[in-house]
Tab-separated table of C-alpha atoms in Angstrom:
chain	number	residue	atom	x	y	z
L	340	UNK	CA	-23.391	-55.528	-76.037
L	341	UNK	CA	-26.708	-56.277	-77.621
L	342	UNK	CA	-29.750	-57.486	-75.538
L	343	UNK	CA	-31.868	-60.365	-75.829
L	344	UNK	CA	-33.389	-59.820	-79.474
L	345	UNK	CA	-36.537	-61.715	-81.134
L	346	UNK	CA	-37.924	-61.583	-84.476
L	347	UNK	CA	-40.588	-61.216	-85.788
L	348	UNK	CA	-42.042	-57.914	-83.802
L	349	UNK	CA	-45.465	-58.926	-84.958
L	350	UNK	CA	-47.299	-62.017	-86.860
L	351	UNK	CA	-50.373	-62.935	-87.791
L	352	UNK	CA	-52.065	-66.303	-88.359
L	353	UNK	CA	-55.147	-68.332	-89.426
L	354	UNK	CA	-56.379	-70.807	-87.205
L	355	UNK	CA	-54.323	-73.827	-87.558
L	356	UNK	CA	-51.721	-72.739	-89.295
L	357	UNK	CA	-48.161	-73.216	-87.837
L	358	UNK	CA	-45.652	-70.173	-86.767
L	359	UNK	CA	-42.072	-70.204	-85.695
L	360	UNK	CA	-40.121	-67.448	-83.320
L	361	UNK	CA	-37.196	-66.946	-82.783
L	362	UNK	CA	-34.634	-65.763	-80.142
L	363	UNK	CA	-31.409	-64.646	-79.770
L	364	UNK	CA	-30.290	-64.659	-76.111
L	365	UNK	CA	-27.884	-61.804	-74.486
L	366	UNK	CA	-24.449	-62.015	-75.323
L	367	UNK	CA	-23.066	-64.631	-73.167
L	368	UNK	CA	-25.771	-66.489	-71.986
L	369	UNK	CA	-26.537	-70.226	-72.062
L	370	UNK	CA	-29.996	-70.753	-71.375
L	371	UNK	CA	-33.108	-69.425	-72.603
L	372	UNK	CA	-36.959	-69.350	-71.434
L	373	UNK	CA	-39.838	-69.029	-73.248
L	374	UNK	CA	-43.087	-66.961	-71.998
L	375	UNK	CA	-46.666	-66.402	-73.270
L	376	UNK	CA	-48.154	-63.034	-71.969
L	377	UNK	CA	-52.425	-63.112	-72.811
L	378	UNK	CA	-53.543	-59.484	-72.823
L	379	UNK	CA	-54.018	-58.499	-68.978
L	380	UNK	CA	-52.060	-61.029	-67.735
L	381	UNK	CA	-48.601	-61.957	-66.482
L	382	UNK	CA	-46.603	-64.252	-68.328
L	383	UNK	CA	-46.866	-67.687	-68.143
L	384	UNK	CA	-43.432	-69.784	-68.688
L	385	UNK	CA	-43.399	-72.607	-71.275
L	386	UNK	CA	-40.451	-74.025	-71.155
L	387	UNK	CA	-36.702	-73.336	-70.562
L	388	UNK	CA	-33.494	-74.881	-72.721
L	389	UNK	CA	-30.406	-75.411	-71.657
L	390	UNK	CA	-27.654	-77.364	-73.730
L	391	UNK	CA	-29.733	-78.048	-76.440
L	392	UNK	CA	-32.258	-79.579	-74.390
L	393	UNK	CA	-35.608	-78.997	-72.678
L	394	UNK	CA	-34.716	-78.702	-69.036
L	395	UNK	CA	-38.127	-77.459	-68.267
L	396	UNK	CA	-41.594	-77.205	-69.248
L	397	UNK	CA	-44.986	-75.412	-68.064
L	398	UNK	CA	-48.155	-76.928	-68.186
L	399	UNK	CA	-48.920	-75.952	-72.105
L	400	UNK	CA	-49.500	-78.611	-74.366
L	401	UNK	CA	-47.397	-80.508	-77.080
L	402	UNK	CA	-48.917	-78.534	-79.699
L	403	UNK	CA	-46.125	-76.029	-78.128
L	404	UNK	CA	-42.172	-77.525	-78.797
L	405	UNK	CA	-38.715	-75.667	-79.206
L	406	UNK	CA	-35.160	-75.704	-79.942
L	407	UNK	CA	-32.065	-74.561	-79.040
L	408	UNK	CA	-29.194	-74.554	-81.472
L	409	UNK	CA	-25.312	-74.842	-80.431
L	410	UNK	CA	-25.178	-70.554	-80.697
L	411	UNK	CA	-27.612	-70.791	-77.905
L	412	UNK	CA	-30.088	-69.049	-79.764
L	413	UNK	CA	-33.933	-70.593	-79.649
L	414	UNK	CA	-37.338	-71.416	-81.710
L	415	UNK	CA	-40.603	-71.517	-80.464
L	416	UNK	CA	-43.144	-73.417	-82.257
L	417	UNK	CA	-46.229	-73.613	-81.929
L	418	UNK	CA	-48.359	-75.979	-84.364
L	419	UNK	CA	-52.277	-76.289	-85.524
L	420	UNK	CA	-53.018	-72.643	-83.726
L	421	UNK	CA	-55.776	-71.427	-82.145
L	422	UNK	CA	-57.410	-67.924	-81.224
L	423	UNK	CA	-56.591	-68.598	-77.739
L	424	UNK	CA	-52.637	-68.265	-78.799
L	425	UNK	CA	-52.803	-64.893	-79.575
L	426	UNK	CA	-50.348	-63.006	-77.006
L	427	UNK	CA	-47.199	-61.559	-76.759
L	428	UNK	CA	-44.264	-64.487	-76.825
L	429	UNK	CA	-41.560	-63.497	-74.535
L	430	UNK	CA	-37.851	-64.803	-74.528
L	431	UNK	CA	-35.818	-64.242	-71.431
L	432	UNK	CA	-32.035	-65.587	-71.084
L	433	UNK	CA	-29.682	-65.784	-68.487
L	434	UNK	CA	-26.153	-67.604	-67.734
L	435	UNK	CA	-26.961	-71.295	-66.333
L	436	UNK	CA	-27.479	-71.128	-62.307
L	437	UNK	CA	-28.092	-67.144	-62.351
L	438	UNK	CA	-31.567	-66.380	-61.235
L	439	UNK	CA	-31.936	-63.438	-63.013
L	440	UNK	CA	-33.293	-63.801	-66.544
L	441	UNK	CA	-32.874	-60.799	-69.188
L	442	UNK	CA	-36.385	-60.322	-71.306
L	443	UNK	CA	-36.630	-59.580	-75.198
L	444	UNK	CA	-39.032	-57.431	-76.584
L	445	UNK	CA	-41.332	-59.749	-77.474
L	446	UNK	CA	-43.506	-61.121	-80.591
L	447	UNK	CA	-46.982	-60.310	-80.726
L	448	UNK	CA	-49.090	-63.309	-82.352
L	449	UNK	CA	-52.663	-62.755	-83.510
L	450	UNK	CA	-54.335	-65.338	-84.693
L	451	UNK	CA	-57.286	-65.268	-87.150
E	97	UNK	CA	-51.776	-70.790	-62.737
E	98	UNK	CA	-50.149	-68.067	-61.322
E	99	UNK	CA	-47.836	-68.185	-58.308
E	100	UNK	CA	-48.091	-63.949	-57.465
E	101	UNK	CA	-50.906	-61.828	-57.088
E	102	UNK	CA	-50.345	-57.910	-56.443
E	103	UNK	CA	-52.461	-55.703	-55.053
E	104	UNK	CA	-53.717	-53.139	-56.195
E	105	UNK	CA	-54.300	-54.160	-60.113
E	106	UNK	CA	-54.254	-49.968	-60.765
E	107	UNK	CA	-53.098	-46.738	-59.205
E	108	UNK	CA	-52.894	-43.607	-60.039
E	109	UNK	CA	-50.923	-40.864	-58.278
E	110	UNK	CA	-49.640	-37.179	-58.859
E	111	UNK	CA	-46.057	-36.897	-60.225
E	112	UNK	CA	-43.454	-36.569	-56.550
E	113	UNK	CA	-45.816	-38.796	-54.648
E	114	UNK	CA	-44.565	-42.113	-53.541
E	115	UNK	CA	-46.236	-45.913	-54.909
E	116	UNK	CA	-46.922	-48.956	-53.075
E	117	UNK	CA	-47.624	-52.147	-54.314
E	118	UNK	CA	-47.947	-55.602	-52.682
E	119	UNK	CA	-47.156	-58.836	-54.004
E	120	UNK	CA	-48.406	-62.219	-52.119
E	121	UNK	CA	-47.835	-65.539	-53.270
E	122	UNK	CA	-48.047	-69.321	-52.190
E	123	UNK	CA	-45.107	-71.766	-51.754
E	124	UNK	CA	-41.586	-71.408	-51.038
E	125	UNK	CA	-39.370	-69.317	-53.046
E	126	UNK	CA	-35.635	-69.264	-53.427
E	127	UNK	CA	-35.840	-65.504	-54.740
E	128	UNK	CA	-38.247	-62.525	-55.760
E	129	UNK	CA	-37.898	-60.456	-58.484
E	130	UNK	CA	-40.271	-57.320	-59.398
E	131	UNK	CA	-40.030	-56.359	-63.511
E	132	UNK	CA	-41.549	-53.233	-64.919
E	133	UNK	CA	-43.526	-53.702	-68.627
E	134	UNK	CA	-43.934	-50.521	-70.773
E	135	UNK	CA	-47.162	-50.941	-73.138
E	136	UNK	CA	-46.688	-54.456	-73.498
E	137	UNK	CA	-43.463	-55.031	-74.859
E	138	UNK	CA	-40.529	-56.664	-72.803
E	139	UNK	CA	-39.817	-56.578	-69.162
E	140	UNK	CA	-37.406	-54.955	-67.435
E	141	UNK	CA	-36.119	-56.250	-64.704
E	142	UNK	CA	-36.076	-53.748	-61.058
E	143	UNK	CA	-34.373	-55.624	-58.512
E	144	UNK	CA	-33.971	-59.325	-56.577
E	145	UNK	CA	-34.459	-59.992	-53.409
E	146	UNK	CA	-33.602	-63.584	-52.067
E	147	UNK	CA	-35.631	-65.025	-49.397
E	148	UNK	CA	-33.082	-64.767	-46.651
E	149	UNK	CA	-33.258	-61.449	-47.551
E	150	UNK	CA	-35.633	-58.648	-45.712
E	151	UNK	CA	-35.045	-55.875	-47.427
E	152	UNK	CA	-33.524	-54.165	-50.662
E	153	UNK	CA	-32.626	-51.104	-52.118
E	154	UNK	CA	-32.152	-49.723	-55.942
E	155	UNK	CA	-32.177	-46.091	-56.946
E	156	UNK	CA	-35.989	-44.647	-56.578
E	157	UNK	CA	-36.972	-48.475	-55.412
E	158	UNK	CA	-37.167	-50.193	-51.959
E	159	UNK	CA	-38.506	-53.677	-51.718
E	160	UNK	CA	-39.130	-55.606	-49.247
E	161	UNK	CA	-39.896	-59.353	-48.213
E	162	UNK	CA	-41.759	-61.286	-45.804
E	163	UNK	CA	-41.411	-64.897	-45.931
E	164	UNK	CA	-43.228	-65.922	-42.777
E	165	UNK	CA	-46.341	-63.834	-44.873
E	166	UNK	CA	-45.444	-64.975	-48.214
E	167	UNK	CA	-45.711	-61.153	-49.323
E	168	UNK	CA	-43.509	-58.564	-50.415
E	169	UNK	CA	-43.731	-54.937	-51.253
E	170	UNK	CA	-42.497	-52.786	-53.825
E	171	UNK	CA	-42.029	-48.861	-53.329
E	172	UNK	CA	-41.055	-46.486	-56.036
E	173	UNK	CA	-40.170	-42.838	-54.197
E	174	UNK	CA	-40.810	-39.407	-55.863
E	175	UNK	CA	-42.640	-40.736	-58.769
E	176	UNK	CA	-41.788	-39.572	-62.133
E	177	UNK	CA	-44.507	-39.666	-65.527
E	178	UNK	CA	-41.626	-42.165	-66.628
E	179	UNK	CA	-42.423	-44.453	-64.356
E	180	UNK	CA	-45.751	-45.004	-65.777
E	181	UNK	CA	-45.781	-48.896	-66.433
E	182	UNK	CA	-47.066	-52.505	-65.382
E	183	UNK	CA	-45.056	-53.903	-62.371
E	184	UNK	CA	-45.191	-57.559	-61.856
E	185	UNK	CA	-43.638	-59.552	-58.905
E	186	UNK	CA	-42.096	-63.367	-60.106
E	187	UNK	CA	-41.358	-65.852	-57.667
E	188	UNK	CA	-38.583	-68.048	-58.186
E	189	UNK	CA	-38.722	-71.669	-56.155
E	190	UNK	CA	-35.044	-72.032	-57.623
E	191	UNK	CA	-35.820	-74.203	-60.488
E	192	UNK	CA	-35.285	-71.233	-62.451
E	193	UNK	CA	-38.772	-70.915	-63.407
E	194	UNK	CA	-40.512	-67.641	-62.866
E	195	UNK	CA	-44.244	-67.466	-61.754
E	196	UNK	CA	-45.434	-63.920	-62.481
E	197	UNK	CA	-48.455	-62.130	-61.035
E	198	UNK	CA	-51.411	-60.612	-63.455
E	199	UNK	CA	-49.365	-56.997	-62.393
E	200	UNK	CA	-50.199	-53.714	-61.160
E	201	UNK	CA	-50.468	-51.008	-63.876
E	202	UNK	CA	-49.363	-47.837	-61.963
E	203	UNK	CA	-50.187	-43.828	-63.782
E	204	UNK	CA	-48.473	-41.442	-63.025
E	205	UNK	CA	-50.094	-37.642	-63.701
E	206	UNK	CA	-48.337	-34.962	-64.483
């Protein structure tokens, strides 16, 4: 039964460029959440999706959108980047009202 | 902003000793979950403790919570160099958002 996977492991991009990751939640969940870990820190949720929609969102900007596609599987976004986006993008999923969320490796974004 | 804040942000103790860490945080929570982070790549989640809960057990772990503090502890027994890692509490204030801590990084010496 394979885990919560996300691709790419690493990226790197020029200031306002635009990037795209992607997730691939645990086999037989519904609902995926999208982190950003800064070095040092905890992570800091973004925003969650849940039947192709945006159920919930943190308190990053618009620059920052997503999707969810009918396999449940996700895409972060993030447009016109800055140095302050470089961190490790975490993807966690679960099965709809289950607290517990299962956490992908991550993608480590450095931007340039 | 973060919900969590642990205490301490490092320790370092001798392989068979016993670690403590302490997470506080500020509103009402429907759950608490600690997660261990090895070298920065994904978490792995420890254990759940809901907040009619007072205390929980897993393996090597023991949490515990106190809601009337807002604080809950985390205690790995008979360390192991394995267990070196970052441990971060995340409340949940059932909207199935988590609020995570900055962590404690916890060494373990051989």
């Amino acid at each position: 039964d394979a885990g919560v996977t996300q691709s790419p492991t690493h990226l790197i991009k020029t200031r306002g460029q635009q990037v795209t990751l992607r997730c691939s939640p645990k086999s037989g969940h519904d609902t995926v959440s999208w982190y950003q870990q800064a070095l040092g820190q905890g992570p800091q949720f973004i925003f969650q999706y849940y039947e192709e929609e945006e159920r919930q969102r943190g308190n990053f900007p618009d620059r920052f959108s997503g999707h969810q596609f009918p396999n449940y599987s996700s895409e972060l976004n993030v447009n016109a980047l800055l140095l302050g986006d470089s961190a490790l993008y975490l993807c966690a999923s679960s099965l709809d009202l289950s607290h517990e969320q299962y956490f992908g490796p991550g993608t480590r974004l450095t931007v340039t | 902003s973060q919900q969590g804040e642990e205490d301490p942000q490092a320790l370092s103790i001798q392989e068979g000793e016993n670690a403590t860490m302490n997470c506080s945080y500020k509103t009402s929570i429907n759950n608490l979950q600690w997660y261990r982070q090895n070298s920065g790549r994904g978490l792995v989640h420890l254990i759940l403790i809901r907040s009619n809960e007072r205390e929980k057990h897993s393996g090597r772990l023991r949490v515990t919570l106190d809601t009337s503090k807002k604080s809950s502890s985390l205690l790995i027994t008979a360390s192991r160099a394995a267990d070196t890692a970052s441990y971060f509490c995340a409340t949940d204030a059932d909207d199935y958002k988590l609020s995570f801590g900055a962590g404690t990084t916890v060494t373990v010496r051989a």
